Structures are given as C-alpha cells and as structure tokens.
Amino acid sequence: GQSPKRGQSPGDRPRLQPMKRSVFLIGPMGSGKTAVGRQLASRLGLPFADSDAEIESRTGVDIAYIFEREGEEGFRIRERDIIDELTSTAGIVVATGGGAILSAVNRERLAARGTVVFLDTTIDQQLARTRRSQHRPLLATADRRATLEELMRVRDPLYRSIARITIRTDGRPAGAVAGDIEKALGNL
C-alpha cells in the first residue's frame, strides 16, 4: 500500500467535495419541489433548475398547452430529454415534474447521477397548494382529490424506489425543509 501523506492517518480517505454532488427533488405536485429547490440551491451554493420551467422556456408555451397539443406522451418525451440534460450537469439542484419518475429511464438517470430527495406530502396538502393553479393539466378534472389519490397510488412506490432521502413537507416552510435536506446530505 501507499504510505500516508503528512497529516493523514492511514485510515483517512481523501474527502470528496460534497458541494459538487447534484441533488434531484422528486415528489407529487404541491409537495414544494420548486420552492424547496431554490432554497436548497442557495444554501448549497449551487445552480437551480426546474425541469417543467425549463421545458416551458424552451418551447415558449406552458405545460398545459403541450399536453393539449401533444398529449401526455409528447410531454413525457420532452421531459425525458430535459432530465437527461439537467442530470448530466455536475453540481446542480433540479426540481422535477411530479410524473418524471413514471419513466424507468428517468428513474435510472436520477438515481445514478445524483442524490434523490423525495418530498413526501399528504393529499390534503397537495389540494391546498394546488387549489388556485390553472397550470396543472392532470388536475383539470371534476374530482381533484380522487385524481391526486390515484396519482399517489401509482407514483408513491416509484418515488420511494429511488429516494436516498425522504422528507415530509406538510405545513412546513420551504426554508425549513431545505435545512433538513442540507443536514441529511451531510450525513450521507
């Protein structure tokens, strides 16, 4: 073996720079991914990106319009490409769309390229936080609660399957949640 460098005991491994690790936020709509992501990026001194906002800025139209014109399938293809690009960037905080984890390819990329944080929340919290939103095509239904429950049933196991860290966000300010994530990242 190599002899230790001066000031290092033999058991010391060089510390990896924790700041260059990317963090990917996943979770249902209304869990606070964008707000928490901005706060977390600022705390970690990393750039922030929101995959939905990125799609909107590149296409020049909102998500609802893409759903209307191309269907959910067309949107998911755009989302897959954006997530591929964003997750290839070293040292970034990315907030993903709630359905990003439906794609096995996205799940693999997210899990392999950074630390995945699941923002867990209740249906009640989702209803409260998405109440005034006109930009959520999947919620353009008569019974929003039933829709959210069905989405949760399908997606919750997928969120949990790739999450390294799970944080409950109900009733908590984004800054407090970001602080918890920062702490948890330090303990990994």
Short mmCIF file of C-alpha atoms in Angstrom, two decimals:
data_model
loop_
_atom_site.label_atom_id
_atom_site.label_comp_id
_atom_site.label_asym_id
_atom_site.label_seq_id
_atom_site.Cartn_x
_atom_site.Cartn_y
_atom_site.Cartn_z
CA GLY A 1 0.00 0.00 0.00
CA GLN A 2 0.89 3.67 -0.14
CA SER A 3 2.37 5.37 2.87
CA PRO A 4 0.09 8.09 4.24
CA LYS A 5 0.80 11.68 3.28
CA ARG A 6 1.92 14.03 6.05
CA GLY A 7 -1.02 14.99 8.27
CA GLN A 8 -3.12 11.99 7.21
CA SER A 9 -3.57 8.85 9.24
CA PRO A 10 -3.68 5.62 7.21
CA GLY A 11 -7.48 5.33 7.60
CA ASP A 12 -8.17 8.75 6.08
CA ARG A 13 -9.58 8.70 2.59
CA PRO A 14 -9.47 11.96 0.68
CA ARG A 15 -12.79 13.70 1.35
CA LEU A 16 -14.97 14.01 -1.73
CA GLN A 17 -16.12 17.56 -2.35
CA PRO A 18 -19.72 17.28 -1.16
CA MET A 19 -20.72 20.50 -2.94
CA LYS A 20 -20.29 19.09 -6.42
CA ARG A 21 -22.89 16.41 -5.84
CA SER A 22 -26.15 17.09 -7.64
CA VAL A 23 -29.45 16.89 -5.79
CA PHE A 24 -32.67 15.91 -7.54
CA LEU A 25 -36.03 16.64 -5.92
CA ILE A 26 -38.91 14.32 -6.70
CA GLY A 27 -42.44 14.17 -5.35
CA PRO A 28 -46.06 14.92 -6.17
CA MET A 29 -47.36 18.27 -7.37
CA GLY A 30 -47.81 20.61 -4.45
CA SER A 31 -45.03 18.99 -2.39
CA GLY A 32 -42.89 22.13 -2.74
CA LYS A 33 -40.17 20.91 -5.11
CA THR A 34 -39.58 24.28 -6.78
CA ALA A 35 -39.68 26.44 -3.63
CA VAL A 36 -37.55 23.98 -1.64
CA GLY A 37 -35.18 23.51 -4.59
CA ARG A 38 -34.49 27.26 -4.84
CA GLN A 39 -33.78 27.48 -1.11
CA LEU A 40 -31.61 24.38 -1.13
CA ALA A 41 -29.57 25.54 -4.13
CA SER A 42 -28.97 28.86 -2.42
CA ARG A 43 -27.84 27.11 0.81
CA LEU A 44 -25.51 24.79 -1.08
CA GLY A 45 -24.22 27.48 -3.45
CA LEU A 46 -25.37 25.50 -6.48
CA PRO A 47 -27.38 26.48 -9.56
CA PHE A 48 -31.08 25.57 -9.57
CA ALA A 49 -33.21 24.26 -12.43
CA ASP A 50 -36.85 23.26 -12.63
CA SER A 51 -37.49 20.71 -15.39
CA ASP A 52 -41.05 21.97 -16.09
CA ALA A 53 -39.91 25.62 -16.24
CA GLU A 54 -37.04 24.59 -18.50
CA ILE A 55 -39.46 22.86 -20.90
CA GLU A 56 -41.71 25.94 -20.91
CA SER A 57 -38.85 28.35 -21.56
CA ARG A 58 -37.50 26.26 -24.44
CA THR A 59 -40.85 25.63 -26.12
CA GLY A 60 -42.23 29.09 -25.40
CA VAL A 61 -45.54 27.61 -24.23
CA ASP A 62 -46.87 26.31 -20.93
CA ILE A 63 -47.10 22.66 -19.90
CA ALA A 64 -50.90 22.68 -20.27
CA TYR A 65 -50.56 23.70 -23.92
CA ILE A 66 -48.02 20.91 -24.58
CA PHE A 67 -50.41 18.38 -23.00
CA GLU A 68 -53.24 19.74 -25.16
CA ARG A 69 -51.26 19.63 -28.41
CA GLU A 70 -49.02 16.58 -27.93
CA GLY A 71 -50.77 14.66 -25.18
CA GLU A 72 -49.08 13.43 -22.03
CA GLU A 73 -46.87 11.15 -24.13
CA GLY A 74 -45.45 14.04 -26.14
CA PHE A 75 -44.79 15.97 -22.95
CA ARG A 76 -43.03 12.97 -21.34
CA ILE A 77 -40.63 12.71 -24.31
CA ARG A 78 -39.67 16.38 -23.90
CA GLU A 79 -39.36 15.85 -20.15
CA ARG A 80 -37.09 12.83 -20.60
CA ASP A 81 -34.71 14.82 -22.82
CA ILE A 82 -34.59 17.78 -20.41
CA ILE A 83 -33.99 15.50 -17.41
CA ASP A 84 -31.21 13.74 -19.29
CA GLU A 85 -29.56 17.09 -19.94
CA LEU A 86 -30.08 18.57 -16.46
CA THR A 87 -28.92 15.46 -14.62
CA SER A 88 -25.76 15.40 -16.73
CA THR A 89 -24.75 18.75 -15.20
CA ALA A 90 -22.40 18.36 -12.22
CA GLY A 91 -23.34 20.18 -9.03
CA ILE A 92 -26.92 21.29 -9.66
CA VAL A 93 -30.21 21.18 -7.77
CA VAL A 94 -33.07 20.04 -10.01
CA ALA A 95 -36.79 20.09 -9.23
CA THR A 96 -38.52 17.51 -11.42
CA GLY A 97 -42.14 17.33 -12.51
CA GLY A 98 -44.36 15.07 -10.40
CA GLY A 99 -44.63 12.45 -13.15
CA ALA A 100 -40.96 12.39 -14.16
CA ILE A 101 -40.48 9.13 -12.23
CA LEU A 102 -43.02 7.30 -14.41
CA SER A 103 -40.21 6.72 -16.91
CA ALA A 104 -37.79 3.93 -15.97
CA VAL A 105 -35.08 5.77 -17.94
CA ASN A 106 -35.62 8.92 -15.84
CA ARG A 107 -35.57 6.90 -12.61
CA GLU A 108 -32.27 5.27 -13.60
CA ARG A 109 -30.67 8.59 -14.56
CA LEU A 110 -31.86 10.38 -11.44
CA ALA A 111 -30.66 7.60 -9.14
CA ALA A 112 -27.27 7.22 -10.88
CA ARG A 113 -26.35 10.86 -11.37
CA GLY A 114 -27.05 12.47 -8.01
CA THR A 115 -28.77 12.25 -4.64
CA VAL A 116 -32.53 11.83 -4.99
CA VAL A 117 -34.69 13.53 -2.34
CA PHE A 118 -38.37 12.59 -2.11
CA LEU A 119 -40.59 15.42 -0.82
CA ASP A 120 -43.42 13.48 0.73
CA THR A 121 -46.75 15.17 1.36
CA THR A 122 -50.41 14.40 2.04
CA ILE A 123 -53.31 14.69 -0.38
CA ASP A 124 -54.74 17.49 1.80
CA GLN A 125 -51.54 19.49 1.46
CA GLN A 126 -51.49 18.90 -2.30
CA LEU A 127 -55.10 20.10 -2.60
CA ALA A 128 -54.34 23.22 -0.55
CA ARG A 129 -51.19 24.06 -2.52
CA THR A 130 -52.63 23.42 -6.00
CA ARG A 131 -56.06 24.95 -5.32
CA ARG A 132 -55.51 28.11 -7.35
CA SER A 133 -53.29 26.65 -10.04
CA GLN A 134 -54.60 26.71 -13.60
CA HIS A 135 -51.40 25.19 -14.96
CA ARG A 136 -51.76 21.57 -13.90
CA PRO A 137 -53.34 19.67 -16.78
CA LEU A 138 -53.71 16.45 -14.79
CA LEU A 139 -55.87 18.33 -12.26
CA ALA A 140 -58.31 19.67 -14.83
CA THR A 141 -60.88 17.19 -13.52
CA ALA A 142 -64.13 17.38 -11.56
CA ASP A 143 -62.74 15.46 -8.58
CA ARG A 144 -59.24 16.70 -7.83
CA ARG A 145 -58.94 14.61 -4.65
CA ALA A 146 -59.72 11.37 -6.49
CA THR A 147 -57.22 12.31 -9.20
CA LEU A 148 -54.48 13.06 -6.65
CA GLU A 149 -55.23 9.81 -4.78
CA GLU A 150 -54.90 7.81 -7.99
CA LEU A 151 -51.64 9.58 -8.95
CA MET A 152 -50.29 8.89 -5.44
CA ARG A 153 -51.25 5.21 -5.65
CA VAL A 154 -49.29 4.78 -8.89
CA ARG A 155 -46.36 7.10 -8.20
CA ASP A 156 -45.62 6.79 -4.48
CA PRO A 157 -43.83 3.41 -4.78
CA LEU A 158 -41.78 4.81 -7.68
CA TYR A 159 -40.72 7.87 -5.66
CA ARG A 160 -39.70 5.63 -2.76
CA SER A 161 -37.82 3.20 -5.02
CA ILE A 162 -35.13 5.77 -5.94
CA ALA A 163 -35.11 8.15 -2.94
CA ARG A 164 -31.93 8.32 -0.87
CA ILE A 165 -33.59 10.85 1.45
CA THR A 166 -37.30 11.27 2.24
CA ILE A 167 -38.55 14.47 3.87
CA ARG A 168 -42.14 15.23 4.92
CA THR A 169 -43.12 18.74 3.75
CA ASP A 170 -46.64 19.14 5.17
CA GLY A 171 -47.28 22.57 6.65
CA ARG A 172 -43.58 23.41 6.70
CA PRO A 173 -41.89 26.42 5.11
CA ALA A 174 -39.53 25.73 2.21
CA GLY A 175 -36.52 27.04 4.15
CA ALA A 176 -37.05 24.56 6.99
CA VAL A 177 -37.38 21.66 4.55
CA ALA A 178 -34.24 22.81 2.69
CA GLY A 179 -32.40 22.93 6.03
CA ASP A 180 -33.43 19.34 6.79
CA ILE A 181 -32.22 18.21 3.37
CA GLU A 182 -28.89 20.00 3.81
CA LYS A 183 -28.44 18.22 7.16
CA ALA A 184 -29.38 14.84 5.67
CA LEU A 185 -26.95 15.35 2.77
CA GLY A 186 -24.17 15.95 5.29
CA ASN A 187 -24.97 12.62 6.94
CA LEU A 188 -24.81 10.54 3.76
#
